[in-house]
Tab-separated table of C-alpha atoms in Angstrom:
chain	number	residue	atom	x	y	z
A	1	UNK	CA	9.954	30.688	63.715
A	2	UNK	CA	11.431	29.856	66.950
A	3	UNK	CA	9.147	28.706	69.624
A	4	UNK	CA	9.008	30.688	73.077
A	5	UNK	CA	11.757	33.465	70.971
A	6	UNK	CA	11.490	36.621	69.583
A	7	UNK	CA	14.451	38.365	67.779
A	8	UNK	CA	13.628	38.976	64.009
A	9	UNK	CA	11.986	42.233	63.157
A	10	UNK	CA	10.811	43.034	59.517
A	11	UNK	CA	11.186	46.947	59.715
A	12	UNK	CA	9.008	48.078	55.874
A	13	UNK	CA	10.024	51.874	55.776
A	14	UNK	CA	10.784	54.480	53.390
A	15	UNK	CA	11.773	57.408	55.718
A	16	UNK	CA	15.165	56.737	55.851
A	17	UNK	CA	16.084	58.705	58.830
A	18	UNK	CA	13.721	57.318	60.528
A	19	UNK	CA	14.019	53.896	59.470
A	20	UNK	CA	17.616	53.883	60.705
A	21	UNK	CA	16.699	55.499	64.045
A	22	UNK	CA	14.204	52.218	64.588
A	23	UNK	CA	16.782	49.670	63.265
A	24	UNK	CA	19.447	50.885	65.933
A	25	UNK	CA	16.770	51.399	68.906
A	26	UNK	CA	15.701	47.913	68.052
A	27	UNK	CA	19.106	46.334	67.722
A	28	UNK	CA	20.296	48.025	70.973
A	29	UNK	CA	17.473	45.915	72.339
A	30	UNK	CA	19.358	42.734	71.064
A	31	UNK	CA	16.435	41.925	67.971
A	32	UNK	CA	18.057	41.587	64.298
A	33	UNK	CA	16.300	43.844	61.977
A	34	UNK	CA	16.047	43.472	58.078
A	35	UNK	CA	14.911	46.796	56.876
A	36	UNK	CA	13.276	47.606	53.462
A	37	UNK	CA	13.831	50.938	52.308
A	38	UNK	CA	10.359	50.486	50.198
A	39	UNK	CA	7.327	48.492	49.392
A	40	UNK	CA	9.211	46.323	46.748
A	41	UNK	CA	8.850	43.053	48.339
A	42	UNK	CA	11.812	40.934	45.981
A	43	UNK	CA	13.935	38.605	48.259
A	44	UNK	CA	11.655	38.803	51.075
A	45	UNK	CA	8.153	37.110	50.275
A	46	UNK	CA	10.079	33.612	50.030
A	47	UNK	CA	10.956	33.968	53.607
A	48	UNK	CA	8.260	35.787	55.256
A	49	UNK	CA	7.707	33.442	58.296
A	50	UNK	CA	11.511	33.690	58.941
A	51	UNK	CA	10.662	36.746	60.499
A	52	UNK	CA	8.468	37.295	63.886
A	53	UNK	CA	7.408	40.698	63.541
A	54	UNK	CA	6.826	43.265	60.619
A	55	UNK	CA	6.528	46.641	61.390
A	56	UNK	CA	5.264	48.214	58.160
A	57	UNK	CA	4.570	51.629	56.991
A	58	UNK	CA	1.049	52.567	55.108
A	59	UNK	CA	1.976	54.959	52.640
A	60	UNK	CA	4.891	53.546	50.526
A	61	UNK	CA	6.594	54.595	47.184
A	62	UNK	CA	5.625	51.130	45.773
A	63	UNK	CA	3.154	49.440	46.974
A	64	UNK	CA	0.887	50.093	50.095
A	65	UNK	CA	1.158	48.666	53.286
A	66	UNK	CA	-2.397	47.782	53.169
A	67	UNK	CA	-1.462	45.695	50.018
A	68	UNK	CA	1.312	44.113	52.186
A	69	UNK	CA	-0.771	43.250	55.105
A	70	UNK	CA	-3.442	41.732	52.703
A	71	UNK	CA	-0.448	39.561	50.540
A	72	UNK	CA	1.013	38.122	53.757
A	73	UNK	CA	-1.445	38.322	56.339
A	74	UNK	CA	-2.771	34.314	55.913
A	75	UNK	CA	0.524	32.997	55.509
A	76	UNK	CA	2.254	34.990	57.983
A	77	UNK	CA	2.451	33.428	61.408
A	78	UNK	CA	4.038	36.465	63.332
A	79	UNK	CA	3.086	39.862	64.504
A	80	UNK	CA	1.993	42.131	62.043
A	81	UNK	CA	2.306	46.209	63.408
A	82	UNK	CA	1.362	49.541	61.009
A	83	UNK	CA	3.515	52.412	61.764
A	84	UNK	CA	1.939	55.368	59.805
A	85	UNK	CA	1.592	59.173	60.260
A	86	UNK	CA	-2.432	58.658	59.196
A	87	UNK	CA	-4.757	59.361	62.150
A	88	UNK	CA	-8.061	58.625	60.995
A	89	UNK	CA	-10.070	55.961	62.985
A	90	UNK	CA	-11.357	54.486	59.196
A	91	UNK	CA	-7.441	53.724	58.474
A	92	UNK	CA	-6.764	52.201	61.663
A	93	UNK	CA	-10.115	50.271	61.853
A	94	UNK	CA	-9.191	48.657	58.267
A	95	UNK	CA	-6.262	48.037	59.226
A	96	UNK	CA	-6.684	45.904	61.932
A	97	UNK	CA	-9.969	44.293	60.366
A	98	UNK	CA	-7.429	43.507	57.538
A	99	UNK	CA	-5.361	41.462	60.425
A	100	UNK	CA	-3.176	43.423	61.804
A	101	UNK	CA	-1.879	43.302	65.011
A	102	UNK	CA	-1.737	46.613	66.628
A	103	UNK	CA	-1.755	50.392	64.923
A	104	UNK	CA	1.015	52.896	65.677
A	105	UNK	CA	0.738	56.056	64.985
A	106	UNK	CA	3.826	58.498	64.073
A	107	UNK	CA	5.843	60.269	65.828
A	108	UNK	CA	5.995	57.995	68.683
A	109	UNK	CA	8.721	57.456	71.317
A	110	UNK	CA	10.853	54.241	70.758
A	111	UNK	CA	10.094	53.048	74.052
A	112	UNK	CA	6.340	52.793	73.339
A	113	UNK	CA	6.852	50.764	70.232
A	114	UNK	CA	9.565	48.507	71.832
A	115	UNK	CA	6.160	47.965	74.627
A	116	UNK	CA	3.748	47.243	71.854
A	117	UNK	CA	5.828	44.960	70.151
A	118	UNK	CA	6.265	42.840	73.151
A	119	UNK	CA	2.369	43.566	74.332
A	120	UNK	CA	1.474	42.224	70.874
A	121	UNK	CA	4.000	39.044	71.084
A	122	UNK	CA	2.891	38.181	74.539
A	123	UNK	CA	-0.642	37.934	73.139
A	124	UNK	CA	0.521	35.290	70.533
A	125	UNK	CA	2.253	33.203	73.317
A	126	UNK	CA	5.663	34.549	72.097
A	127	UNK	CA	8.788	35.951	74.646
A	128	UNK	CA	11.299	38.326	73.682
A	129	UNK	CA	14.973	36.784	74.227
A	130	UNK	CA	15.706	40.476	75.780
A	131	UNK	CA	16.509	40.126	79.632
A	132	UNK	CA	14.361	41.836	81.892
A	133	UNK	CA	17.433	43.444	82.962
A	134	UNK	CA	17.780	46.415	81.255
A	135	UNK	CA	20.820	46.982	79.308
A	136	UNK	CA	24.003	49.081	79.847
A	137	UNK	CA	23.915	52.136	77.204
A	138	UNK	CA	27.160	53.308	75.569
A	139	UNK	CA	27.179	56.395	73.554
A	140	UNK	CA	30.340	58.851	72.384
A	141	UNK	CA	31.123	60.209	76.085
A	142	UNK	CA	28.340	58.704	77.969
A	143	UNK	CA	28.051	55.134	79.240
A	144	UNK	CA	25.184	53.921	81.741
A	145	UNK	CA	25.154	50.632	83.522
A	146	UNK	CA	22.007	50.033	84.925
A	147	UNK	CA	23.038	46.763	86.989
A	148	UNK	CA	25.730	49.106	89.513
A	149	UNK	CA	23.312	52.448	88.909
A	150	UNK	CA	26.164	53.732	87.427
A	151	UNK	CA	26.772	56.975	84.984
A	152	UNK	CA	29.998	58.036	83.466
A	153	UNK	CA	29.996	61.636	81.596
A	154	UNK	CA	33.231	62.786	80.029
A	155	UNK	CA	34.996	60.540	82.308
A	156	UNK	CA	33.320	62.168	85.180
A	157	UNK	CA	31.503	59.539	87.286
A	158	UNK	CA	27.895	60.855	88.423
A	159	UNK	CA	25.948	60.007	91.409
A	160	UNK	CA	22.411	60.268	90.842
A	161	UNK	CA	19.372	58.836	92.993
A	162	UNK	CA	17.638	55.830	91.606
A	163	UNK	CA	14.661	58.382	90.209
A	164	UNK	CA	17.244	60.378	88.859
A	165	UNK	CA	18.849	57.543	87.311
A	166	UNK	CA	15.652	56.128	85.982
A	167	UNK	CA	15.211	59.449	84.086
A	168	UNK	CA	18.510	59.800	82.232
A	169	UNK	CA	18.551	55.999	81.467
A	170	UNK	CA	14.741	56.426	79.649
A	171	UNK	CA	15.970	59.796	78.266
A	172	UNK	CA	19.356	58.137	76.874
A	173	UNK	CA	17.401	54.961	75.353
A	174	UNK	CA	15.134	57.530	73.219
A	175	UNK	CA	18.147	59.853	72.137
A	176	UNK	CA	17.014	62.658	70.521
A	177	UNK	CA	13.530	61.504	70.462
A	178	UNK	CA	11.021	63.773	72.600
A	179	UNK	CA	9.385	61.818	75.744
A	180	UNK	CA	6.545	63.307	77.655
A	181	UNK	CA	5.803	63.982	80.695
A	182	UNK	CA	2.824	61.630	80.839
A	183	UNK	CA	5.607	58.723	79.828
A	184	UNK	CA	8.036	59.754	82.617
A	185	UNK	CA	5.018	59.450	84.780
A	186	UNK	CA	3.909	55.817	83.552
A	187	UNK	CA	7.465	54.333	83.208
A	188	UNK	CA	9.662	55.543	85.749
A	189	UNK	CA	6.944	56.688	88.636
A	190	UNK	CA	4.513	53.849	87.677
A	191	UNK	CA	1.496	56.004	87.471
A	192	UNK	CA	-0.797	58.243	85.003
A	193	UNK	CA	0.281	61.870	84.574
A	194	UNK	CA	-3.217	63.973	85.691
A	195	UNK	CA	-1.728	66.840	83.873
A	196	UNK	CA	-0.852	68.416	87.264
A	197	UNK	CA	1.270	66.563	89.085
A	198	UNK	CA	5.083	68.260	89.114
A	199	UNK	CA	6.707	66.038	90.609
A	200	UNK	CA	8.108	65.067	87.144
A	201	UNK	CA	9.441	68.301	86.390
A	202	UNK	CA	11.347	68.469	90.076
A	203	UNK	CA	13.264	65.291	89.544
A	204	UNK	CA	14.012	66.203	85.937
A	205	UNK	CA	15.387	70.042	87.031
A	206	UNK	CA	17.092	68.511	89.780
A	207	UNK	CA	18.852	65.724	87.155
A	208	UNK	CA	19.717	68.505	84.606
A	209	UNK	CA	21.260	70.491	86.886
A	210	UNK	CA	23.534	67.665	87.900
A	211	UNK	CA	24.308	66.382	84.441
A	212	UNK	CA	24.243	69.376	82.149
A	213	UNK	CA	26.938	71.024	84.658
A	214	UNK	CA	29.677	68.351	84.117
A	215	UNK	CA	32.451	70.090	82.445
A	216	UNK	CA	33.419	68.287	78.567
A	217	UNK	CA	29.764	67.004	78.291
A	218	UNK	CA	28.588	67.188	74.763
A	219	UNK	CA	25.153	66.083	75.779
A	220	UNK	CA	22.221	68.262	77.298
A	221	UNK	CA	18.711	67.820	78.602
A	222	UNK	CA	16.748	70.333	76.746
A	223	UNK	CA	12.600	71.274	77.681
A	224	UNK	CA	10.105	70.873	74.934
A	225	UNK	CA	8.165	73.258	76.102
A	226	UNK	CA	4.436	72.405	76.471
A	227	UNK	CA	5.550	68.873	75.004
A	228	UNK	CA	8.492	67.015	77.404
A	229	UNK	CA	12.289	66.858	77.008
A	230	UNK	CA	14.497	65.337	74.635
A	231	UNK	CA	18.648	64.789	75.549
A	232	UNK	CA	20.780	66.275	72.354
A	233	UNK	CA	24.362	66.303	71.665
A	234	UNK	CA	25.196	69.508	71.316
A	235	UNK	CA	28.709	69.015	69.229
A	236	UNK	CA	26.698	66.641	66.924
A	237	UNK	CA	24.234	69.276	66.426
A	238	UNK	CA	26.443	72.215	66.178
């Protein structure tokens, strides 16, 4: 392993649509991700420790995560991190008496996991090599370049203020994931969502009516209602 580095994820996950959606969130993040489709473990016990963090799924078509964590865990030097759709505190708790790192629990938004991983890393002593700065975002029609506040849509440049910006930019990183209100709130405003503060809401009505109006965009910022928002593409969709 690298010392002071972290850039080689271990993704163990069987849901393949949602093991791709991790590998490219991570990888637009600048980490290199092997991904296992399954619990077979051929080709990759050898070279375990040339990985720094394993996210790994609990219910697998092979073997179990559990059975993973328990193979690996003493000669493992990296972060170890369940991702699993079990809620139960007994899972969790053996989990983590097992040795594992931190417990995630599915469906979560990408940007939370890409925090844990590096809460969990910082713990060991380790630094990601991604810059503080965060990173432009280029998707079919849309491009966002966070270093001149800038958004192009359809070849339409948009002003936005910084809030504004803020928004889209967390919205585009979790494409077609859901984020809540409460993570708006804590990542973009810096504070807890009480459950009745709308000041959330404002800045995201006032950022969809500026960017769902631009003429040629295939993209939209859509309400979850009760839940948060979520930025589609409609001609993907459609």
């Amino acid at each position: 392993m690298q010392e002071n580095t972290l850039n080689k994820i271990l993704l163990i996950e069987d849901d393949h649509k949602l093991g791709l959606k991790i590998k490219r969130f991570l990888e637009q993040h600048k980490y290199e991700v092997e991904w296992l489709n399954g619990g077979s473990l051929l080709g990759v016990d050898a070279k375990v420790n040339a990985f720094d963090v394993i996210l790994c799924d609990i219910d697998l078509p092979d073997m179990s995560g559990f059975d993973i964590c328990h193979q690996w865990r003493d000669k493992f030097n990296g972060v170890f991190i369940f991702i699993t759709a079990f809620t139960d505190s007994d899972c969790q708790i053996e989990g983590l008496e097992m040795g594992a790192d931190d417990f995630i629990v599915k469906p979560f938004v990408p940007d939370v996991l890409l925090a844990r991983i590096k809460a969990a890393t910082r713990k060991l002593g380790k630094v990601s090599q991604e810059s503080d700065e965060e990173s432009p975002i280029s998707l079919p029609g849309l491009s966002i370049i966070p270093a001149q506040l800038q958004v192009k849509v359809s070849d339409t440049l948009l002003t936005l203020t910084q809030q504004e910006f803020k928004i889209l930019y967390l919205f585009a990183r979790n494409f077609n994931y859901k984020v809540t209100r409460e993570v708006i709130s804590k990542i973009v405003m810096n504070r807890e969502y009480d459950g009745f503060d709308r000041s959330v809401d404002v800045y995201v009505s006032k950022l969809r009516k500026k960017f769902n109006d631009i003429t040629g965009n295939p993209y939209q910022i859509n309400t979850l209602w009760g839940k948060g928002y979520v930025l589609k593409n409609l001609e993907a969709s459609s």
